[in-house]
Amino acid sequence: MREDRAGRQVGRTNQGLGPAARGRQQSSSSPQEVGRWLAALPGAQPVLAGARHAGRNLGRHLFEDRVMYASTEPCPMCLMACYWARIPRLIFGASSHDVATYGFEDLQFYREVALPADRRSLREEVADAALRDQAVDVLRKWADMLPSSVEPKF
Ligand SMILES: [Zn+2]
């Protein structure tokens, strides 16, 4: 992270984007406004930020009728955000191979998450039974508050 002239943290990013309908960006903010907003969110990713921004402007968080445009292939986190937002189509300019040429790690992260969990550099483990039970209880209570029953998604 580096700081801009105003002292805000600015991360290295390689993407510009946004969900659009019929090829038009659905945002009323200028790129400068979006940039300032991104700078205020340390670790914010452009595709995530664009989806949030569009969601705020459109009053929803799902974009089943939209196309995501990005200047580069999204990083794995942003790609998952596209899935969460139910975006059916993604169009990008530069590929992860292209951005790797310029020092971005997206391609390495794609390779990492494709590995079996026991071979990844990030060690993941389930907490002890008591903590897991507490966490699952929170989920159960949340599901009990929903107006209809939850459908498991295995
Ligand atoms: Zn990203």
CSV table of C-alpha atoms and ligand atoms in Angstrom, one decimal:
chain,number,residue,atom,x,y,z
A,1,MET,CA,0.0,0.0,0.0
A,2,ARG,CA,1.1,3.5,-0.7
A,3,GLU,CA,-0.5,6.8,0.1
A,4,ASP,CA,-1.8,9.4,-2.3
A,5,ARG,CA,-1.2,13.1,-1.9
A,6,ALA,CA,-4.1,13.4,0.5
A,7,GLY,CA,-2.6,10.6,2.8
A,8,ARG,CA,-5.2,8.0,1.8
A,9,GLN,CA,-4.0,4.5,1.4
A,10,VAL,CA,-4.1,3.4,-2.2
A,11,GLY,CA,-3.5,-0.2,-3.2
A,12,ARG,CA,-2.1,-1.6,-6.4
A,13,THR,CA,-5.0,-2.5,-8.6
A,14,ASN,CA,-5.3,-3.6,-12.2
A,15,GLN,CA,-9.0,-3.4,-12.8
A,16,GLY,CA,-11.7,-1.0,-13.8
A,17,LEU,CA,-15.2,-2.2,-14.2
A,18,GLY,CA,-18.9,-2.4,-13.4
A,19,PRO,CA,-22.0,-4.3,-14.1
A,20,ALA,CA,-23.8,-2.9,-17.1
A,21,ALA,CA,-27.0,-3.4,-19.0
A,22,ARG,CA,-26.9,-3.4,-22.8
A,23,GLY,CA,-23.3,-2.2,-22.7
A,24,ARG,CA,-23.9,0.9,-20.6
A,25,GLN,CA,-22.4,1.5,-17.2
A,26,GLN,CA,-25.2,1.9,-14.6
A,27,SER,CA,-23.3,4.2,-12.4
A,28,SER,CA,-23.9,7.9,-12.0
A,29,SER,CA,-20.5,8.5,-10.4
A,30,SER,CA,-17.4,9.7,-12.2
A,31,PRO,CA,-14.3,7.5,-12.2
A,32,GLN,CA,-12.8,10.1,-9.8
A,33,GLU,CA,-15.6,9.6,-7.3
A,34,VAL,CA,-15.3,5.8,-7.5
A,35,GLY,CA,-11.5,6.2,-7.0
A,36,ARG,CA,-12.0,8.3,-3.9
A,37,TRP,CA,-14.5,5.7,-2.6
A,38,LEU,CA,-12.1,2.9,-3.3
A,39,ALA,CA,-9.2,4.7,-1.5
A,40,ALA,CA,-11.4,5.0,1.6
A,41,LEU,CA,-11.7,1.2,1.7
A,42,PRO,CA,-8.3,-0.5,2.4
A,43,GLY,CA,-8.2,-3.8,0.5
A,44,ALA,CA,-11.2,-3.0,-1.6
A,45,GLN,CA,-11.1,-4.7,-5.0
A,46,PRO,CA,-12.3,-2.9,-8.1
A,47,VAL,CA,-14.8,-5.5,-9.2
A,48,LEU,CA,-16.2,-5.8,-5.7
A,49,ALA,CA,-16.4,-2.1,-5.3
A,50,GLY,CA,-18.1,-1.7,-8.7
A,51,ALA,CA,-20.7,-4.3,-7.8
A,52,ARG,CA,-21.3,-2.6,-4.5
A,53,HIS,CA,-21.5,0.8,-6.2
A,54,ALA,CA,-23.9,-0.5,-8.8
A,55,GLY,CA,-26.0,-2.2,-6.1
A,56,ARG,CA,-26.3,1.0,-4.2
A,57,ASN,CA,-27.3,2.9,-7.3
A,58,LEU,CA,-29.8,0.2,-8.4
A,59,GLY,CA,-31.1,-0.8,-5.0
A,60,ARG,CA,-30.2,-4.4,-5.3
A,61,HIS,CA,-27.3,-6.9,-4.9
A,62,LEU,CA,-28.1,-9.5,-7.6
A,63,PHE,CA,-27.4,-8.7,-11.3
A,64,GLU,CA,-28.9,-11.7,-13.2
A,65,ASP,CA,-29.6,-9.4,-16.1
A,66,ARG,CA,-26.2,-7.7,-16.3
A,67,VAL,CA,-22.8,-8.2,-17.9
A,68,MET,CA,-19.7,-7.4,-15.9
A,69,TYR,CA,-17.1,-5.5,-17.8
A,70,ALA,CA,-13.5,-5.3,-16.5
A,71,SER,CA,-10.3,-4.0,-17.9
A,72,THR,CA,-8.6,-7.2,-16.7
A,73,GLU,CA,-9.6,-10.7,-15.8
A,74,PRO,CA,-10.8,-10.4,-12.2
A,75,CYS,CA,-8.8,-11.8,-9.3
A,76,PRO,CA,-10.3,-14.9,-7.6
A,77,MET,CA,-12.0,-12.8,-5.0
A,78,CYS,CA,-13.7,-10.6,-7.5
A,79,LEU,CA,-14.6,-13.5,-9.7
A,80,MET,CA,-16.4,-15.1,-6.7
A,81,ALA,CA,-18.2,-11.8,-6.1
A,82,CYS,CA,-19.5,-12.1,-9.7
A,83,TYR,CA,-20.9,-15.5,-8.8
A,84,TRP,CA,-22.4,-14.2,-5.6
A,85,ALA,CA,-24.1,-11.4,-7.5
A,86,ARG,CA,-25.4,-14.0,-10.1
A,87,ILE,CA,-23.8,-12.1,-13.0
A,88,PRO,CA,-24.2,-14.4,-16.0
A,89,ARG,CA,-21.6,-13.0,-18.2
A,90,LEU,CA,-18.1,-11.4,-17.7
A,91,ILE,CA,-16.1,-9.6,-20.4
A,92,PHE,CA,-12.5,-8.6,-19.6
A,93,GLY,CA,-9.6,-7.1,-21.6
A,94,ALA,CA,-6.3,-8.4,-20.3
A,95,SER,CA,-6.0,-11.9,-19.0
A,96,SER,CA,-4.5,-13.1,-15.7
A,97,HIS,CA,-1.4,-14.1,-17.8
A,98,ASP,CA,-1.2,-10.6,-19.1
A,99,VAL,CA,-1.4,-9.0,-15.6
A,100,ALA,CA,1.1,-11.5,-14.3
A,101,THR,CA,3.6,-10.1,-16.8
A,102,TYR,CA,3.3,-6.7,-14.9
A,103,GLY,CA,3.7,-8.2,-11.4
A,104,PHE,CA,0.2,-8.8,-10.2
A,105,GLU,CA,-0.4,-12.1,-8.3
A,106,ASP,CA,-3.8,-13.0,-9.6
A,107,LEU,CA,-2.6,-15.9,-11.7
A,108,GLN,CA,-0.7,-17.3,-8.7
A,109,PHE,CA,-3.8,-17.1,-6.5
A,110,TYR,CA,-5.9,-18.9,-9.2
A,111,ARG,CA,-3.3,-21.7,-9.2
A,112,GLU,CA,-3.3,-21.8,-5.4
A,113,VAL,CA,-7.0,-22.2,-5.0
A,114,ALA,CA,-7.0,-24.9,-7.6
A,115,LEU,CA,-4.8,-27.0,-5.3
A,116,PRO,CA,-6.2,-29.5,-2.8
A,117,ALA,CA,-6.6,-27.7,0.6
A,118,ASP,CA,-3.8,-29.7,2.2
A,119,ARG,CA,-1.3,-28.4,-0.5
A,120,ARG,CA,-2.2,-24.7,-0.2
A,121,SER,CA,0.1,-22.2,1.5
A,122,LEU,CA,-2.8,-21.0,3.6
A,123,ARG,CA,-3.5,-23.6,6.3
A,124,GLU,CA,-7.3,-23.9,6.9
A,125,GLU,CA,-8.7,-25.9,9.7
A,126,VAL,CA,-12.0,-26.4,11.5
A,127,ALA,CA,-12.0,-25.0,15.1
A,128,ASP,CA,-12.5,-27.3,18.0
A,129,ALA,CA,-15.9,-28.9,18.5
A,130,ALA,CA,-17.2,-26.4,21.1
A,131,LEU,CA,-16.4,-23.3,18.9
A,132,ARG,CA,-17.8,-25.0,15.8
A,133,ASP,CA,-21.0,-25.8,17.7
A,134,GLN,CA,-21.3,-22.2,18.7
A,135,ALA,CA,-20.8,-21.0,15.2
A,136,VAL,CA,-23.3,-23.5,13.8
A,137,ASP,CA,-25.8,-22.4,16.4
A,138,VAL,CA,-25.5,-18.8,15.1
A,139,LEU,CA,-26.3,-20.1,11.6
A,140,ARG,CA,-29.2,-22.1,12.8
A,141,LYS,CA,-30.7,-19.1,14.7
A,142,TRP,CA,-30.2,-17.0,11.6
A,143,ALA,CA,-32.0,-19.5,9.4
A,144,ASP,CA,-34.8,-19.8,11.9
A,145,MET,CA,-35.5,-16.1,11.5
A,146,LEU,CA,-36.0,-16.4,7.7
A,147,PRO,CA,-39.6,-16.3,6.4
A,148,SER,CA,-39.1,-19.7,4.6
A,149,SER,CA,-37.1,-22.8,5.2
A,150,VAL,CA,-33.5,-22.9,4.0
A,151,GLU,CA,-32.6,-25.2,1.1
A,152,PRO,CA,-29.1,-26.8,1.8
A,153,LYS,CA,-26.7,-26.2,-1.0
A,154,PHE,CA,-24.2,-29.1,-1.0
B,1,ZN,ZN,-10.2,-8.4,-7.2
